[in-house]
CSV table of C-alpha atoms (C1' of nucleotides) in Angstrom, one decimal:
chain,number,residue,atom,x,y,z
N,1,UNK,CA,-7.0,100.1,324.5
N,2,UNK,CA,-8.1,103.4,325.9
N,3,UNK,CA,-9.6,104.1,329.3
N,4,UNK,CA,-13.1,104.7,327.9
N,5,UNK,CA,-13.0,101.4,326.1
N,6,UNK,CA,-12.4,99.7,329.5
N,7,UNK,CA,-15.4,101.6,330.8
N,8,UNK,CA,-17.4,100.4,327.9
N,9,UNK,CA,-16.4,96.8,328.6
N,10,UNK,CA,-17.8,96.9,332.0
N,11,UNK,CA,-20.8,99.1,331.2
N,12,UNK,CA,-23.9,97.3,332.3
N,13,UNK,CA,-21.7,94.7,334.0
N,14,UNK,CA,-23.3,93.8,337.3
N,15,UNK,CA,-20.2,94.0,339.5
N,16,UNK,CA,-22.0,93.7,342.9
N,17,UNK,CA,-23.6,90.5,341.8
N,18,UNK,CA,-20.3,89.2,340.2
N,19,UNK,CA,-18.4,89.9,343.4
N,20,UNK,CA,-21.0,88.1,345.6
N,21,UNK,CA,-21.1,85.1,343.3
N,22,UNK,CA,-17.3,84.9,343.0
N,23,UNK,CA,-16.5,85.4,346.7
N,24,UNK,CA,-19.1,83.0,348.0
N,25,UNK,CA,-17.9,80.3,345.6
N,26,UNK,CA,-14.3,81.0,346.8
N,27,UNK,CA,-15.2,80.8,350.4
N,28,UNK,CA,-16.8,77.5,349.9
N,29,UNK,CA,-14.6,75.8,347.3
N,30,UNK,CA,-11.1,77.1,347.9
N,31,UNK,CA,-8.4,74.5,348.4
N,32,UNK,CA,-6.7,74.2,351.8
N,33,UNK,CA,-3.1,75.4,351.0
N,34,UNK,CA,-0.2,75.8,353.4
N,35,UNK,CA,0.1,79.5,352.7
N,36,UNK,CA,-3.6,80.0,353.5
N,37,UNK,CA,-3.2,78.9,357.1
N,38,UNK,CA,-2.4,82.4,358.3
N,39,UNK,CA,-1.9,85.9,357.0
N,40,UNK,CA,1.8,86.3,357.7
N,41,UNK,CA,3.0,88.7,355.0
N,42,UNK,CA,6.4,87.0,354.8
N,43,UNK,CA,4.8,83.6,354.1
N,44,UNK,CA,2.4,85.1,351.6
N,45,UNK,CA,5.4,86.7,349.9
N,46,UNK,CA,7.4,83.5,349.7
N,47,UNK,CA,4.4,81.6,348.3
N,48,UNK,CA,3.8,84.2,345.6
N,49,UNK,CA,7.4,84.1,344.5
N,50,UNK,CA,7.4,80.3,344.4
N,51,UNK,CA,4.1,80.3,342.5
N,52,UNK,CA,5.4,82.4,339.6
N,53,UNK,CA,5.2,80.3,336.5
N,54,UNK,CA,4.9,77.2,338.8
N,55,UNK,CA,1.9,75.0,339.6
N,56,UNK,CA,0.4,74.8,343.0
N,57,UNK,CA,1.1,71.1,343.4
N,58,UNK,CA,4.8,71.6,342.6
N,59,UNK,CA,5.1,74.4,345.1
N,60,UNK,CA,3.5,72.8,348.2
N,61,UNK,CA,6.4,70.6,349.3
N,62,UNK,CA,9.0,73.3,348.6
N,63,UNK,CA,7.0,75.9,350.6
N,64,UNK,CA,6.7,73.5,353.6
N,65,UNK,CA,10.5,72.8,353.6
N,66,UNK,CA,11.4,76.4,352.9
N,67,UNK,CA,9.3,77.8,355.8
N,68,UNK,CA,10.6,75.1,358.1
N,69,UNK,CA,14.1,76.0,357.3
N,70,UNK,CA,13.6,79.8,357.2
N,71,UNK,CA,10.5,80.4,359.5
N,72,UNK,CA,10.8,84.2,359.6
N,73,UNK,CA,11.9,87.0,357.4
N,74,UNK,CA,15.0,87.5,359.6
N,75,UNK,CA,16.0,83.9,359.3
N,76,UNK,CA,16.0,84.2,355.5
N,77,UNK,CA,17.8,87.5,355.6
N,78,UNK,CA,20.6,86.0,357.7
N,79,UNK,CA,21.0,82.8,355.7
N,80,UNK,CA,23.8,81.8,353.4
N,81,UNK,CA,22.9,82.1,349.7
N,82,UNK,CA,24.0,78.5,349.1
N,83,UNK,CA,21.5,77.3,351.7
N,84,UNK,CA,18.7,79.3,350.1
N,85,UNK,CA,19.6,77.9,346.6
N,86,UNK,CA,19.7,74.4,348.1
N,87,UNK,CA,16.2,74.9,349.4
N,88,UNK,CA,15.2,76.1,345.9
N,89,UNK,CA,17.0,73.2,344.1
N,90,UNK,CA,14.7,71.7,341.5
N,91,UNK,CA,12.1,74.5,341.5
N,92,UNK,CA,13.6,76.5,338.7
N,93,UNK,CA,14.0,80.2,337.9
N,94,UNK,CA,16.7,80.4,340.5
N,95,UNK,CA,17.0,84.2,340.3
N,96,UNK,CA,13.7,84.2,342.2
N,97,UNK,CA,15.5,82.8,345.2
N,98,UNK,CA,18.4,85.2,345.0
N,99,UNK,CA,16.1,88.2,344.4
N,100,UNK,CA,13.9,87.2,347.3
N,101,UNK,CA,16.8,87.1,349.7
N,102,UNK,CA,18.1,90.4,348.4
N,103,UNK,CA,14.7,91.9,349.0
N,104,UNK,CA,14.3,90.4,352.4
N,105,UNK,CA,17.6,91.8,353.5
N,106,UNK,CA,16.4,95.2,352.3
N,107,UNK,CA,13.2,94.9,354.4
N,108,UNK,CA,15.3,93.9,357.4
N,109,UNK,CA,17.6,96.8,357.0
N,110,UNK,CA,15.3,99.6,355.9
N,111,UNK,CA,11.8,98.6,357.1
N,112,UNK,CA,12.4,97.2,360.5
N,113,UNK,CA,11.8,93.7,359.2
N,114,UNK,CA,8.2,94.4,358.3
N,115,UNK,CA,7.0,93.8,354.8
N,116,UNK,CA,6.0,97.3,353.5
N,117,UNK,CA,2.3,98.1,353.1
N,118,UNK,CA,3.2,101.1,350.9
N,119,UNK,CA,2.7,100.1,347.2
N,120,UNK,CA,5.7,102.1,346.0
N,121,UNK,CA,8.1,100.7,348.7
N,122,UNK,CA,6.8,97.1,348.1
N,123,UNK,CA,7.0,97.4,344.4
N,124,UNK,CA,10.6,98.6,344.4
N,125,UNK,CA,11.9,95.4,346.1
N,126,UNK,CA,13.9,93.0,344.0
N,127,UNK,CA,11.7,90.4,342.4
N,128,UNK,CA,8.4,92.1,343.3
N,129,UNK,CA,6.7,93.0,340.1
N,130,UNK,CA,3.1,94.3,339.5
N,131,UNK,CA,1.5,90.9,340.1
N,132,UNK,CA,3.3,90.0,343.3
N,133,UNK,CA,2.9,93.5,344.7
N,134,UNK,CA,-0.9,93.4,344.2
N,135,UNK,CA,-1.1,89.9,345.6
N,136,UNK,CA,0.7,90.8,348.8
N,137,UNK,CA,-1.2,94.0,349.3
N,138,UNK,CA,-4.6,92.4,348.7
N,139,UNK,CA,-4.0,89.1,350.4
N,140,UNK,CA,-1.9,90.1,353.4
N,141,UNK,CA,-3.0,93.7,353.9
N,142,UNK,CA,-6.6,93.8,352.5
N,143,UNK,CA,-5.9,96.6,350.0
N,144,UNK,CA,-8.1,96.8,346.9
N,145,UNK,CA,-5.2,96.4,344.4
N,146,UNK,CA,-5.3,94.3,341.2
N,147,UNK,CA,-3.2,91.2,341.1
N,148,UNK,CA,-3.2,90.1,337.5
N,149,UNK,CA,-1.6,86.8,336.6
N,150,UNK,CA,-2.2,84.4,333.7
N,151,UNK,CA,-5.3,83.0,335.5
N,152,UNK,CA,-6.9,86.4,335.9
N,153,UNK,CA,-6.3,87.4,332.2
N,154,UNK,CA,-7.8,84.1,331.1
N,155,UNK,CA,-10.9,84.4,333.3
N,156,UNK,CA,-11.5,88.1,332.5
N,157,UNK,CA,-10.8,87.7,328.8
N,158,UNK,CA,-13.8,85.3,328.8
N,159,UNK,CA,-16.1,87.1,331.3
N,160,UNK,CA,-15.6,90.5,329.6
N,161,UNK,CA,-14.8,89.1,326.1
N,162,UNK,CA,-11.5,90.8,325.7
N,163,UNK,CA,-9.5,89.7,322.6
N,164,UNK,CA,-6.2,91.5,323.3
N,165,UNK,CA,-3.1,89.4,322.9
N,166,UNK,CA,-2.2,88.3,326.5
N,167,UNK,CA,1.3,87.4,325.4
N,168,UNK,CA,2.1,91.1,325.1
N,169,UNK,CA,3.4,93.0,328.1
N,170,UNK,CA,1.1,96.0,327.9
N,171,UNK,CA,-2.0,93.9,327.8
N,172,UNK,CA,-1.7,93.2,331.6
N,173,UNK,CA,-2.5,96.9,332.2
N,174,UNK,CA,-5.8,96.6,330.5
N,175,UNK,CA,-6.8,93.8,332.8
N,176,UNK,CA,-5.5,95.8,335.8
N,177,UNK,CA,-7.8,98.6,334.9
N,178,UNK,CA,-10.7,96.2,334.6
N,179,UNK,CA,-9.9,94.7,338.0
N,180,UNK,CA,-9.8,98.2,339.6
N,181,UNK,CA,-13.3,98.8,338.3
N,182,UNK,CA,-14.8,95.6,339.5
N,183,UNK,CA,-12.8,94.5,342.6
N,184,UNK,CA,-14.7,94.1,345.9
N,185,UNK,CA,-13.7,97.0,348.2
N,186,UNK,CA,-14.9,94.9,351.2
N,187,UNK,CA,-13.0,91.7,350.4
N,188,UNK,CA,-10.2,92.3,347.9
N,189,UNK,CA,-8.3,89.3,349.2
N,190,UNK,CA,-11.1,86.8,348.4
N,191,UNK,CA,-11.9,88.6,345.2
N,192,UNK,CA,-8.4,88.3,343.8
N,193,UNK,CA,-7.8,84.8,345.1
N,194,UNK,CA,-11.2,83.8,343.8
N,195,UNK,CA,-10.3,84.9,340.2
N,196,UNK,CA,-7.1,82.9,340.4
N,197,UNK,CA,-8.8,79.9,342.0
N,198,UNK,CA,-11.5,80.0,339.4
N,199,UNK,CA,-8.8,80.0,336.6
N,200,UNK,CA,-7.1,77.0,338.2
N,201,UNK,CA,-10.1,74.9,338.9
N,202,UNK,CA,-13.0,75.9,336.6
N,203,UNK,CA,-12.0,78.4,333.9
N,204,UNK,CA,-9.1,76.2,332.6
N,205,UNK,CA,-7.1,76.9,329.4
N,206,UNK,CA,-8.7,73.9,327.6
N,207,UNK,CA,-12.2,72.6,328.1
N,208,UNK,CA,-13.3,74.9,330.9
N,209,UNK,CA,-16.1,73.6,333.2
N,210,UNK,CA,-18.6,76.3,332.4
N,211,UNK,CA,-21.5,74.2,333.7
N,212,UNK,CA,-19.9,74.3,337.2
N,213,UNK,CA,-18.9,78.0,337.0
N,214,UNK,CA,-20.3,80.3,339.7
N,215,UNK,CA,-20.1,83.3,337.4
N,216,UNK,CA,-21.4,81.7,334.2
N,217,UNK,CA,-24.3,84.1,334.1
N,218,UNK,CA,-21.9,87.1,334.0
N,219,UNK,CA,-19.7,85.6,331.2
N,220,UNK,CA,-20.0,87.2,327.8
N,221,UNK,CA,-17.9,84.6,326.1
N,222,UNK,CA,-20.1,81.8,327.4
N,223,UNK,CA,-23.2,83.7,326.3
N,224,UNK,CA,-21.7,83.9,322.8
N,225,UNK,CA,-20.3,80.3,322.9
N,226,UNK,CA,-16.7,81.5,322.3
N,227,UNK,CA,-15.1,80.6,325.6
N,228,UNK,CA,-12.9,78.1,323.9
N,229,UNK,CA,-11.5,80.7,321.6
N,230,UNK,CA,-10.3,83.0,324.4
N,231,UNK,CA,-7.9,84.2,325.5
N,232,UNK,CA,-5.9,85.2,322.4
N,233,UNK,CA,-2.3,84.4,322.8
N,234,UNK,CA,0.5,84.7,320.2
N,235,UNK,CA,2.9,81.8,319.8
N,236,UNK,CA,6.3,81.7,321.4
N,237,UNK,CA,9.5,80.8,319.6
N,238,UNK,CA,11.0,77.3,319.5
N,239,UNK,CA,13.9,76.4,321.7
N,240,UNK,CA,17.5,76.3,320.4
N,241,UNK,CA,19.3,73.0,320.7
N,242,UNK,CA,22.8,73.0,322.4
N,243,UNK,CA,25.0,69.9,322.7
N,244,UNK,CA,27.6,69.3,325.4
N,245,UNK,CA,30.0,66.8,326.8
N,246,UNK,CA,29.8,66.5,330.6
N,247,UNK,CA,32.7,64.9,332.6
N,248,UNK,CA,32.3,62.8,335.7
N,249,UNK,CA,35.9,63.1,336.8
N,250,UNK,CA,37.2,61.1,339.8
N,251,UNK,CA,40.6,61.7,341.4
N,252,UNK,CA,42.8,59.1,343.1
N,253,UNK,CA,41.1,59.5,346.5
N,254,UNK,CA,37.6,59.0,345.0
N,255,UNK,CA,36.5,62.6,345.1
N,256,UNK,CA,34.6,64.2,342.2
N,257,UNK,CA,35.2,67.4,340.3
N,258,UNK,CA,32.4,70.0,340.4
N,259,UNK,CA,32.3,73.7,339.5
N,260,UNK,CA,30.1,76.6,340.3
N,261,UNK,CA,28.4,78.4,337.4
N,262,UNK,CA,28.8,82.1,336.9
N,263,UNK,CA,26.9,84.5,339.1
N,264,UNK,CA,24.8,85.8,336.2
N,265,UNK,CA,22.8,84.1,333.5
N,266,UNK,CA,21.4,80.5,333.2
N,267,UNK,CA,21.4,78.6,336.5
N,268,UNK,CA,23.5,81.3,338.1
N,269,UNK,CA,25.6,80.2,341.1
N,270,UNK,CA,24.5,76.6,340.9
N,271,UNK,CA,27.0,73.7,340.8
N,272,UNK,CA,27.6,71.2,338.0
N,273,UNK,CA,30.0,68.7,336.5
N,274,UNK,CA,32.4,70.2,334.0
N,275,UNK,CA,30.9,70.6,330.5
N,276,UNK,CA,32.3,71.2,327.1
N,277,UNK,CA,30.2,72.6,324.2
N,278,UNK,CA,30.3,70.5,321.0
N,279,UNK,CA,31.1,73.9,319.4
N,280,UNK,CA,34.5,73.8,321.1
N,281,UNK,CA,35.6,70.2,320.8
N,282,UNK,CA,34.6,66.7,319.8
N,283,UNK,CA,34.9,63.3,321.3
N,284,UNK,CA,38.4,62.6,320.0
N,285,UNK,CA,39.8,65.9,321.4
N,286,UNK,CA,37.7,66.0,324.6
N,287,UNK,CA,40.6,65.0,326.9
N,288,UNK,CA,42.8,67.7,325.4
N,289,UNK,CA,40.1,70.3,325.7
N,290,UNK,CA,39.7,69.3,329.4
N,291,UNK,CA,43.4,69.6,330.1
N,292,UNK,CA,43.6,73.0,328.5
N,293,UNK,CA,40.7,74.4,330.5
N,294,UNK,CA,41.2,72.7,333.8
N,295,UNK,CA,44.9,71.9,333.9
N,296,UNK,CA,44.3,68.2,334.6
N,297,UNK,CA,45.4,65.3,332.4
N,298,UNK,CA,42.5,62.8,332.4
N,299,UNK,CA,41.7,59.4,330.9
N,300,UNK,CA,38.2,59.1,329.5
N,301,UNK,CA,36.8,55.7,330.3
N,302,UNK,CA,33.8,56.0,328.1
N,303,UNK,CA,30.3,57.4,327.5
N,304,UNK,CA,27.9,56.4,330.3
N,305,UNK,CA,24.8,58.5,329.6
N,306,UNK,CA,22.9,60.8,327.2
N,307,UNK,CA,20.8,63.4,328.9
N,308,UNK,CA,18.2,65.5,327.1
N,309,UNK,CA,17.0,68.5,329.1
N,310,UNK,CA,14.4,71.0,328.0
N,311,UNK,CA,14.4,74.6,329.3
N,312,UNK,CA,11.9,77.2,328.3
N,313,UNK,CA,14.2,78.8,325.7
N,314,UNK,CA,16.7,76.0,324.9
N,315,UNK,CA,17.4,72.3,324.9
N,316,UNK,CA,20.5,70.7,326.2
N,317,UNK,CA,21.7,67.4,324.8
N,318,UNK,CA,24.5,66.2,327.1
N,319,UNK,CA,26.8,63.3,326.4
N,320,UNK,CA,28.1,62.1,329.8
N,321,UNK,CA,31.5,60.6,330.1
N,322,UNK,CA,33.4,59.1,333.0
N,323,UNK,CA,37.1,59.9,333.5
N,324,UNK,CA,39.9,59.6,336.0
N,325,UNK,CA,42.6,62.1,336.8
N,326,UNK,CA,46.2,61.1,335.8
N,327,UNK,CA,48.1,64.2,336.8
N,328,UNK,CA,48.1,68.0,337.0
N,329,UNK,CA,46.6,70.6,339.3
N,330,UNK,CA,43.3,72.5,339.0
N,331,UNK,CA,43.5,75.7,337.0
N,332,UNK,CA,40.1,77.2,337.6
N,333,UNK,CA,39.2,78.8,340.9
N,334,UNK,CA,35.4,78.0,340.8
N,335,UNK,CA,36.0,74.3,340.6
N,336,UNK,CA,37.0,71.7,343.3
N,337,UNK,CA,37.1,68.1,344.2
N,338,UNK,CA,34.4,66.9,346.6
N,339,UNK,CA,33.9,63.5,348.4
N,340,UNK,CA,30.9,61.8,347.0
N,341,UNK,CA,29.0,61.9,350.2
N,342,UNK,CA,29.3,65.7,350.2
N,343,UNK,CA,27.8,66.2,346.8
N,344,UNK,CA,24.3,66.4,348.3
N,345,UNK,CA,25.2,69.6,350.1
N,346,UNK,CA,25.5,71.5,346.8
N,347,UNK,CA,22.6,72.9,344.7
N,348,UNK,CA,22.6,71.2,341.3
N,349,UNK,CA,20.2,71.9,338.4
N,350,UNK,CA,18.0,69.0,337.6
N,351,UNK,CA,20.0,68.2,334.5
N,352,UNK,CA,23.0,67.5,336.6
N,353,UNK,CA,21.1,65.8,339.4
N,354,UNK,CA,20.5,63.2,336.7
N,355,UNK,CA,24.2,62.7,336.4
N,356,UNK,CA,24.7,62.2,340.2
N,357,UNK,CA,24.0,58.6,340.0
N,358,UNK,CA,27.3,58.1,338.1
N,359,UNK,CA,29.2,59.7,341.0
N,360,UNK,CA,29.2,57.4,344.0
U,1,DA,C1',8.9,95.5,322.8
U,2,DA,C1',11.5,91.4,322.9
U,3,DT,C1',14.3,88.1,325.2
U,4,DG,C1',16.3,85.3,329.0
U,5,DC,C1',15.2,82.5,332.7
U,6,DG,C1',13.4,76.0,335.0
U,7,DG,C1',11.0,72.5,335.4
U,8,DG,C1',6.9,69.6,335.4
U,9,DG,C1',2.5,67.9,333.8
U,10,DC,C1',-1.0,67.3,330.4
U,11,DA,C1',-3.8,66.8,326.0
C,1,DT,C1',5.6,67.8,320.6
C,2,DG,C1',3.5,72.0,322.2
C,3,DC,C1',1.3,74.6,325.8
C,4,DC,C1',0.7,76.3,330.3
C,5,DC,C1',1.8,77.5,334.8
C,6,DA,C1',-0.3,82.8,341.1
C,7,DG,C1',6.1,86.7,336.3
C,8,DC,C1',10.2,89.5,336.6
C,9,DA,C1',14.5,91.7,335.1
C,10,DT,C1',17.2,93.2,331.5
C,11,DT,C1',18.1,95.1,327.1
DNA sequence: AATGCGGGGCA
DNA sequence: TGCCCAGCATT
């Protein structure tokens, strides 16, 4: 979509009235949220990272614990990565946590521990993309920058009746151009947050509450009765299924074997119980596979669980087995035996938290 | 431009 | 079950 087409979209759109209606609604109806208690750019930043692809209700307890544990940017910069991951445990998309700490260290080292107000500097930080950059600049620093997330695309696709596919990367730029045209120069913070709050509370994906909407009279889709048909979004692919055995292995002193995952890829740097893909072995040869990989002879006592875990792009089906060590010494460097009471100090993905009940 | 990356809640 | 969620990095 070209620039002139965006101009055409907002031609004869009453933006002054739209801004006033949206902002007064937001000032009145906004939820009280922990990250709205002050304008500390560090806290705004943490909240925006946590909120990526994650619901507000999920984030609230994590945000509270995280800020209690790392109250300032310098506290986070100085922390051990394992402690940061532990604070993120269960929230998902763990590269967010590692990127955030990388970026915070950069701010401490290069920007005197002050979150940059310069868009280019801010946007170059690890994990800070177009949305997060705009959110921090507008909410913490009152700059009239667009902050286009899924809510904003849904709301504006209806208000301006835009039928571009919001699943496509480049579509975001169209909405950014629209926001630049209609954003309130006086209160960009309330304007951007108002669009998102409207998307979360009123202009919902299914059955939007148009009769309660403060900007209904500005909404082209409502006028045409097509609000249910927007936004347009192409379908995502189905997840692939992968099957594993997992081993809850206890040694003679009652400690359990865990290992750290690789530093890149799925669940990077998190800890887990050893796993064997079905592609590499079967139930009959599992003990042999284990000895070959870990250097330990084990006795498998039996299957104790079957865990199905759904990711955004794949599905794990994990057959959990209990085993005891007979002899041998550990071959891999990233694995170790840990007393059961210390398991809680390691960050586990949720799939393996479900197995913890078999280890104590 | 397409894919990898988590986990929870809801119709 | 499928969809959606205050997206970003990598290829």
